[in-house]
């Protein structure tokens, strides 16, 4: 037992659960022991807004691992890691920034699982940004944490291809699975001191930002393929919505179609199409809308939705600016809201 590397894990999102399961499974349980878990405090959740622990906190309690849930990390937390004699710190989707005093506590350092192939899509929304950008692939990077945002050396990575069926939910699942591979492959090399530390090429860096309600805006002046990708990236929240009859209508499953047989129309125009189907002109090609949802209702097939709320051919749906989810330079301020507040259940 004395040879086991003492490990502390920081995380708050269920996407990180496979990492924890891997750490307590063979063969890694012969190399490491989880001394403590840090996670976000229990918060209100669900329709009843009852105080609930997140999935990582539940896992820690189930296995009897010491759990700490401070609202803000302080010097006492760095002191605790030193007292525990921690060798390695692992982080994924924790929700707090680790200051230098904390980073210096584990003997071998802190390492973060980031849901992109760094330096692409640094920041808080790499999964959504990768899908919305139309990238052909993304992945997971295990990087040494430094004070600068996601700029530490890369010690391990896994590539994940993307296609036009990739959604936020499906990509989260694949990233979660990839973390298992990276943990099994890279953690033993970190322990042995043989892990390669690869600097990130700054010229390829891009940065994401925190997603807000404003990002549900749809701009039909954009190409249909871009709108479809953004819809897949932002489902289920905040989703992509357009205003109609005083309501925010949410897009469900959509696809870009070329339909060269149709006459060109102004972006946002509902064009004649098959009965029970909804086709909208965009800046390039057409957006075929398979399902929609009104505030407080269920997501319905277009045929069922249109039976209760007509959107006749010739209607011009309003376009609103879609603020990019990523850019080549760090974000300096929060983008202005473009969408009015609407019920959370929309």
Short mmCIF file of C-alpha atoms in Angstrom, two decimals:
data_model
loop_
_atom_site.label_atom_id
_atom_site.label_comp_id
_atom_site.label_asym_id
_atom_site.label_seq_id
_atom_site.Cartn_x
_atom_site.Cartn_y
_atom_site.Cartn_z
CA UNK A 1 0.00 0.00 0.00
CA UNK A 2 2.88 2.37 0.69
CA UNK A 3 3.86 2.30 -3.00
CA UNK A 4 0.46 3.53 -4.16
CA UNK A 5 0.50 7.06 -5.52
CA UNK A 6 -1.86 9.23 -3.54
CA UNK A 7 -4.29 10.91 -5.92
CA UNK A 8 -6.80 13.71 -5.46
CA UNK A 9 -9.59 14.18 -8.01
CA UNK A 10 -11.44 17.42 -8.81
CA UNK A 11 -14.69 17.17 -10.81
CA UNK A 12 -18.39 18.01 -10.76
CA UNK A 13 -19.83 16.63 -14.00
CA UNK A 14 -20.91 13.01 -14.70
CA UNK A 15 -18.73 13.08 -17.82
CA UNK A 16 -15.82 12.37 -15.45
CA UNK A 17 -17.27 9.25 -13.81
CA UNK A 18 -15.43 6.78 -16.08
CA UNK A 19 -12.13 8.29 -14.93
CA UNK A 20 -12.96 7.51 -11.31
CA UNK A 21 -14.11 3.99 -12.19
CA UNK A 22 -10.86 3.44 -14.07
CA UNK A 23 -8.77 4.62 -11.12
CA UNK A 24 -10.30 2.00 -8.81
CA UNK A 25 -10.20 -0.81 -11.39
CA UNK A 26 -7.37 -3.13 -12.37
CA UNK A 27 -4.60 -2.47 -13.20
CA UNK A 28 -4.56 1.14 -11.94
CA UNK A 29 -5.73 0.26 -8.44
CA UNK A 30 -2.29 -1.35 -8.04
CA UNK A 31 -0.69 2.02 -8.83
CA UNK A 32 -2.90 4.74 -7.31
CA UNK A 33 -5.24 5.37 -4.40
CA UNK A 34 -7.82 8.17 -4.38
CA UNK A 35 -7.20 10.08 -1.15
CA UNK A 36 -9.86 12.76 -1.63
CA UNK A 37 -12.38 14.16 -4.08
CA UNK A 38 -13.24 17.82 -4.53
CA UNK A 39 -16.55 18.75 -6.12
CA UNK A 40 -19.05 21.60 -6.33
CA UNK A 41 -21.39 22.04 -3.34
CA UNK A 42 -24.79 20.35 -3.40
CA UNK A 43 -27.23 22.63 -5.24
CA UNK A 44 -30.96 22.86 -6.09
CA UNK A 45 -31.87 20.63 -9.02
CA UNK A 46 -34.93 19.44 -10.94
CA UNK A 47 -38.49 20.72 -11.00
CA UNK A 48 -38.79 20.71 -7.23
CA UNK A 49 -35.43 22.48 -6.83
CA UNK A 50 -34.41 20.11 -4.05
CA UNK A 51 -30.82 20.25 -2.86
CA UNK A 52 -29.00 17.45 -4.66
CA UNK A 53 -25.39 16.27 -4.81
CA UNK A 54 -23.85 16.09 -8.27
CA UNK A 55 -22.85 12.73 -9.75
CA UNK A 56 -19.22 12.99 -8.65
CA UNK A 57 -20.17 13.78 -5.05
CA UNK A 58 -22.58 10.85 -5.04
CA UNK A 59 -19.82 8.57 -6.30
CA UNK A 60 -17.43 9.71 -3.57
CA UNK A 61 -20.02 9.08 -0.85
CA UNK A 62 -20.91 5.68 -2.27
CA UNK A 63 -17.27 4.55 -2.07
CA UNK A 64 -16.55 6.26 1.25
CA UNK A 65 -13.85 8.53 -0.19
CA UNK A 66 -13.30 11.82 1.70
CA UNK A 67 -15.32 14.53 -0.10
CA UNK A 68 -14.76 18.28 0.05
CA UNK A 69 -17.19 20.77 -1.50
CA UNK A 70 -16.02 24.32 -0.81
CA UNK A 71 -17.76 27.25 -2.49
CA UNK A 72 -14.29 28.62 -3.15
CA UNK A 73 -10.86 27.05 -2.84
CA UNK A 74 -8.58 28.60 -0.23
CA UNK A 75 -5.13 28.15 1.32
CA UNK A 76 -6.55 25.53 3.67
CA UNK A 77 -7.28 23.27 0.69
CA UNK A 78 -3.70 23.43 -0.55
CA UNK A 79 -2.56 22.71 2.99
CA UNK A 80 -4.86 19.69 3.12
CA UNK A 81 -3.31 18.22 -0.02
CA UNK A 82 0.15 18.66 1.44
CA UNK A 83 -0.94 17.01 4.69
CA UNK A 84 -2.35 14.08 2.72
CA UNK A 85 0.96 13.76 0.91
CA UNK A 86 -0.75 13.78 -2.48
CA UNK A 87 1.36 12.72 -5.45
CA UNK A 88 -1.00 13.52 -8.34
CA UNK A 89 -3.95 15.83 -8.92
CA UNK A 90 -6.49 15.04 -11.67
CA UNK A 91 -9.18 17.44 -12.86
CA UNK A 92 -12.12 17.24 -15.23
CA UNK A 93 -15.04 19.69 -15.40
CA UNK A 94 -14.60 20.90 -11.83
CA UNK A 95 -15.87 24.47 -12.06
CA UNK A 96 -13.21 26.36 -10.07
CA UNK A 97 -9.81 27.73 -11.09
CA UNK A 98 -6.86 26.23 -9.24
CA UNK A 99 -4.35 28.81 -8.02
CA UNK A 100 -0.60 28.25 -7.99
CA UNK A 101 -0.51 27.30 -4.30
CA UNK A 102 -2.90 24.45 -5.06
CA UNK A 103 -1.07 23.43 -8.24
CA UNK A 104 2.20 23.13 -6.31
CA UNK A 105 0.78 20.79 -3.66
CA UNK A 106 0.92 17.35 -5.41
CA UNK A 107 4.45 16.07 -5.92
CA UNK A 108 3.95 15.12 -9.58
CA UNK A 109 1.63 18.01 -10.39
CA UNK A 110 -1.95 18.57 -11.53
CA UNK A 111 -3.34 17.28 -14.84
CA UNK A 112 -6.56 18.28 -16.57
CA UNK A 113 -8.73 16.32 -19.00
CA UNK A 114 -9.90 18.83 -21.61
CA UNK A 115 -12.62 17.90 -24.11
CA UNK A 116 -10.79 18.97 -27.27
CA UNK A 117 -7.48 18.47 -29.01
CA UNK A 118 -5.58 21.37 -27.49
CA UNK A 119 -4.76 24.06 -28.44
CA UNK A 120 -8.06 23.94 -30.34
CA UNK A 121 -11.13 25.07 -28.37
CA UNK A 122 -9.59 26.15 -25.10
CA UNK A 123 -12.03 27.37 -22.46
CA UNK A 124 -15.40 26.32 -21.03
CA UNK A 125 -17.38 25.01 -24.05
CA UNK A 126 -15.11 22.83 -26.22
CA UNK A 127 -17.75 20.18 -26.99
CA UNK A 128 -20.35 22.64 -28.21
CA UNK A 129 -17.83 24.73 -30.14
CA UNK A 130 -16.39 21.72 -31.98
CA UNK A 131 -19.81 20.60 -33.23
CA UNK A 132 -21.03 24.12 -34.05
CA UNK A 133 -17.86 24.87 -36.03
CA UNK A 134 -18.43 21.92 -38.34
CA UNK A 135 -15.06 20.41 -37.41
CA UNK A 136 -14.34 16.95 -38.83
CA UNK A 137 -12.89 15.79 -35.55
CA UNK A 138 -12.11 16.63 -31.95
CA UNK A 139 -10.92 14.62 -28.97
CA UNK A 140 -9.66 14.67 -25.41
CA UNK A 141 -6.37 16.04 -24.13
CA UNK A 142 -4.67 15.33 -20.81
CA UNK A 143 -2.52 18.37 -20.09
CA UNK A 144 -0.37 19.59 -17.26
CA UNK A 145 -2.18 22.48 -15.56
CA UNK A 146 -0.50 25.87 -15.55
CA UNK A 147 -1.98 29.23 -14.45
CA UNK A 148 -2.74 30.28 -18.07
CA UNK A 149 -6.02 28.97 -19.55
CA UNK A 150 -5.55 25.43 -20.92
CA UNK A 151 -1.98 26.22 -22.05
CA UNK A 152 -0.02 23.52 -20.25
CA UNK A 153 2.02 20.81 -21.96
CA UNK A 154 0.11 17.87 -23.44
CA UNK A 155 0.91 14.46 -21.94
CA UNK A 156 -1.80 12.38 -23.64
CA UNK A 157 -4.64 12.65 -26.15
CA UNK A 158 -7.30 10.70 -28.05
CA UNK A 159 -8.88 11.64 -31.38
CA UNK A 160 -12.64 11.46 -31.94
CA UNK A 161 -14.08 11.88 -35.48
CA UNK A 162 -17.19 14.02 -35.98
CA UNK A 163 -19.91 13.82 -38.62
CA UNK A 164 -23.28 15.44 -39.33
CA UNK A 165 -25.00 13.08 -36.88
CA UNK A 166 -22.82 14.13 -33.94
CA UNK A 167 -24.74 15.81 -31.11
CA UNK A 168 -23.66 17.25 -27.79
CA UNK A 169 -25.04 14.19 -25.98
CA UNK A 170 -23.35 11.66 -28.25
CA UNK A 171 -20.02 13.50 -28.19
CA UNK A 172 -20.07 13.79 -24.40
CA UNK A 173 -20.48 10.02 -24.19
CA UNK A 174 -17.59 9.38 -26.59
CA UNK A 175 -15.35 11.85 -24.77
CA UNK A 176 -16.20 10.22 -21.47
CA UNK A 177 -15.21 6.83 -22.90
CA UNK A 178 -11.99 8.27 -24.35
CA UNK A 179 -10.97 9.48 -20.89
CA UNK A 180 -10.78 5.84 -19.81
CA UNK A 181 -8.27 5.08 -22.55
CA UNK A 182 -6.15 8.16 -21.75
CA UNK A 183 -6.13 7.34 -18.04
CA UNK A 184 -5.04 3.75 -18.62
CA UNK A 185 -2.42 4.77 -21.18
CA UNK A 186 -0.95 7.95 -19.69
CA UNK A 187 -1.24 7.81 -15.90
CA UNK A 188 1.29 4.93 -15.53
CA UNK A 189 3.75 6.91 -17.66
CA UNK A 190 3.26 10.01 -15.48
CA UNK A 191 3.98 7.88 -12.41
CA UNK A 192 7.09 6.33 -13.99
CA UNK A 193 8.30 9.73 -15.17
CA UNK A 194 8.26 8.67 -18.84
CA UNK A 195 5.31 10.76 -20.03
CA UNK A 196 6.27 13.08 -22.88
CA UNK A 197 5.49 16.77 -22.23
CA UNK A 198 4.55 18.31 -25.58
CA UNK A 199 4.20 22.12 -25.75
CA UNK A 200 1.06 23.38 -27.47
CA UNK A 201 1.55 25.19 -30.81
CA UNK A 202 0.11 28.61 -30.04
CA UNK A 203 -0.47 29.45 -33.71
CA UNK A 204 -3.28 26.87 -33.79
CA UNK A 205 -5.01 28.05 -30.60
CA UNK A 206 -8.72 28.94 -30.47
CA UNK A 207 -10.90 29.91 -27.53
CA UNK A 208 -14.44 29.13 -26.45
CA UNK A 209 -16.68 31.05 -24.06
CA UNK A 210 -19.43 30.29 -21.60
CA UNK A 211 -22.75 29.54 -23.30
CA UNK A 212 -25.81 31.59 -22.34
CA UNK A 213 -29.48 31.88 -23.15
CA UNK A 214 -28.57 34.41 -25.86
CA UNK A 215 -26.97 31.63 -27.88
CA UNK A 216 -30.36 30.17 -28.77
CA UNK A 217 -30.73 32.81 -31.50
CA UNK A 218 -31.02 31.51 -35.08
CA UNK A 219 -29.86 33.52 -38.08
CA UNK A 220 -31.47 32.14 -41.23
CA UNK A 221 -29.05 34.28 -43.24
CA UNK A 222 -26.33 31.77 -42.30
CA UNK A 223 -25.83 28.58 -44.36
CA UNK A 224 -28.23 25.75 -43.51
CA UNK A 225 -25.31 23.47 -42.64
CA UNK A 226 -24.10 25.97 -40.02
CA UNK A 227 -27.57 26.29 -38.47
CA UNK A 228 -27.95 22.51 -38.33
CA UNK A 229 -24.55 22.10 -36.66
CA UNK A 230 -25.33 24.78 -34.08
CA UNK A 231 -28.69 23.17 -33.32
CA UNK A 232 -26.98 19.84 -32.65
CA UNK A 233 -24.36 21.57 -30.52
CA UNK A 234 -26.81 23.44 -28.28
CA UNK A 235 -29.48 20.79 -27.70
CA UNK A 236 -31.18 20.52 -25.28
CA UNK A 237 -30.15 23.82 -23.62
CA UNK A 238 -30.32 26.58 -24.57
CA UNK A 239 -31.38 25.07 -27.88
CA UNK A 240 -31.95 27.09 -31.03
CA UNK A 241 -35.14 29.13 -31.24
CA UNK A 242 -36.92 31.59 -33.51
CA UNK A 243 -39.79 33.96 -32.63
CA UNK A 244 -43.25 33.24 -34.06
CA UNK A 245 -46.63 34.57 -32.93
CA UNK A 246 -45.05 35.98 -29.77
CA UNK A 247 -43.51 32.64 -28.78
CA UNK A 248 -39.99 31.25 -28.84
CA UNK A 249 -40.19 28.10 -30.97
CA UNK A 250 -37.36 25.63 -30.40
CA UNK A 251 -35.83 23.61 -33.20
CA UNK A 252 -35.41 19.90 -32.67
CA UNK A 253 -33.92 17.63 -35.32
CA UNK A 254 -32.98 19.61 -38.42
CA UNK A 255 -30.91 18.96 -41.53
CA UNK A 256 -29.44 20.95 -44.38
CA UNK A 257 -30.80 20.10 -47.85
CA UNK A 258 -29.82 21.54 -51.21
CA UNK A 259 -33.18 21.15 -53.07
CA UNK A 260 -31.93 22.66 -56.37
CA UNK A 261 -35.39 22.18 -57.88
CA UNK A 262 -36.82 24.91 -55.62
CA UNK A 263 -36.81 28.57 -56.57
CA UNK A 264 -34.46 30.77 -54.49
CA UNK A 265 -36.10 32.61 -51.60
CA UNK A 266 -35.07 35.20 -49.05
CA UNK A 267 -33.46 33.74 -45.89
CA UNK A 268 -36.09 32.81 -43.32
CA UNK A 269 -38.83 32.23 -45.91
CA UNK A 270 -40.97 29.12 -45.39
CA UNK A 271 -41.09 27.51 -48.83
CA UNK A 272 -43.74 25.15 -50.25
CA UNK A 273 -42.72 21.57 -49.50
CA UNK A 274 -44.27 18.21 -48.71
CA UNK A 275 -47.41 18.31 -46.59
CA UNK A 276 -46.62 18.15 -42.88
CA UNK A 277 -42.99 19.15 -43.46
CA UNK A 278 -41.31 22.51 -42.81
CA UNK A 279 -38.60 23.82 -45.11
CA UNK A 280 -36.97 27.22 -44.60
CA UNK A 281 -34.68 29.11 -46.97
CA UNK A 282 -31.30 30.13 -45.55
CA UNK A 283 -28.21 31.98 -46.73
CA UNK A 284 -27.18 28.80 -48.52
CA UNK A 285 -29.45 25.81 -49.18
CA UNK A 286 -32.55 25.02 -47.11
CA UNK A 287 -33.17 23.94 -43.53
CA UNK A 288 -35.50 20.96 -43.21
CA UNK A 289 -37.08 21.00 -39.78
CA UNK A 290 -38.15 17.57 -38.56
CA UNK A 291 -39.31 18.54 -35.06
CA UNK A 292 -40.25 21.65 -33.06
CA UNK A 293 -41.32 22.63 -29.56
CA UNK A 294 -43.37 25.49 -28.18
CA UNK A 295 -42.70 26.90 -24.67
CA UNK A 296 -43.97 24.53 -22.01
CA UNK A 297 -44.74 21.81 -24.54
CA UNK A 298 -43.09 18.65 -25.77
CA UNK A 299 -40.81 18.32 -28.76
CA UNK A 300 -43.11 17.19 -31.58
CA UNK A 301 -42.64 15.90 -35.12
CA UNK A 302 -43.16 18.75 -37.57
CA UNK A 303 -46.39 17.21 -38.85
CA UNK A 304 -47.94 17.15 -35.36
CA UNK A 305 -46.62 20.60 -34.46
CA UNK A 306 -47.98 22.19 -37.64
CA UNK A 307 -51.37 20.59 -37.07
CA UNK A 308 -51.71 22.76 -33.96
CA UNK A 309 -49.76 25.84 -35.06
CA UNK A 310 -49.78 26.75 -38.74
CA UNK A 311 -46.64 28.26 -40.25
CA UNK A 312 -47.80 28.80 -43.84
CA UNK A 313 -45.57 28.92 -46.91
CA UNK A 314 -44.46 32.46 -47.58
CA UNK A 315 -43.99 33.29 -43.91
CA UNK A 316 -40.65 35.00 -43.30
CA UNK A 317 -39.15 33.92 -39.99
CA UNK A 318 -37.08 36.51 -38.15
CA UNK A 319 -33.31 36.17 -38.20
CA UNK A 320 -31.20 37.08 -35.17
CA UNK A 321 -27.44 37.25 -34.91
CA UNK A 322 -25.67 34.04 -33.96
CA UNK A 323 -22.60 34.91 -31.92
CA UNK A 324 -19.76 32.44 -32.63
CA UNK A 325 -18.95 29.98 -29.85
CA UNK A 326 -15.22 30.17 -30.54
CA UNK A 327 -12.64 32.52 -31.98
CA UNK A 328 -8.88 32.78 -32.51
CA UNK A 329 -8.29 35.20 -29.63
CA UNK A 330 -9.36 35.00 -25.97
CA UNK A 331 -12.80 36.43 -25.19
CA UNK A 332 -12.55 39.76 -23.39
CA UNK A 333 -16.18 40.25 -22.42
CA UNK A 334 -19.52 38.47 -22.41
CA UNK A 335 -21.42 38.88 -25.72
CA UNK A 336 -24.59 40.94 -25.59
CA UNK A 337 -27.86 39.03 -25.29
CA UNK A 338 -29.85 38.73 -28.51
CA UNK A 339 -32.78 36.67 -27.28
CA UNK A 340 -35.40 37.73 -24.71
CA UNK A 341 -35.88 35.61 -21.62
CA UNK A 342 -38.22 32.66 -22.09
CA UNK A 343 -39.45 29.81 -19.87
CA UNK A 344 -36.64 27.37 -18.97
CA UNK A 345 -38.85 24.46 -20.04
CA UNK A 346 -38.97 25.65 -23.63
#
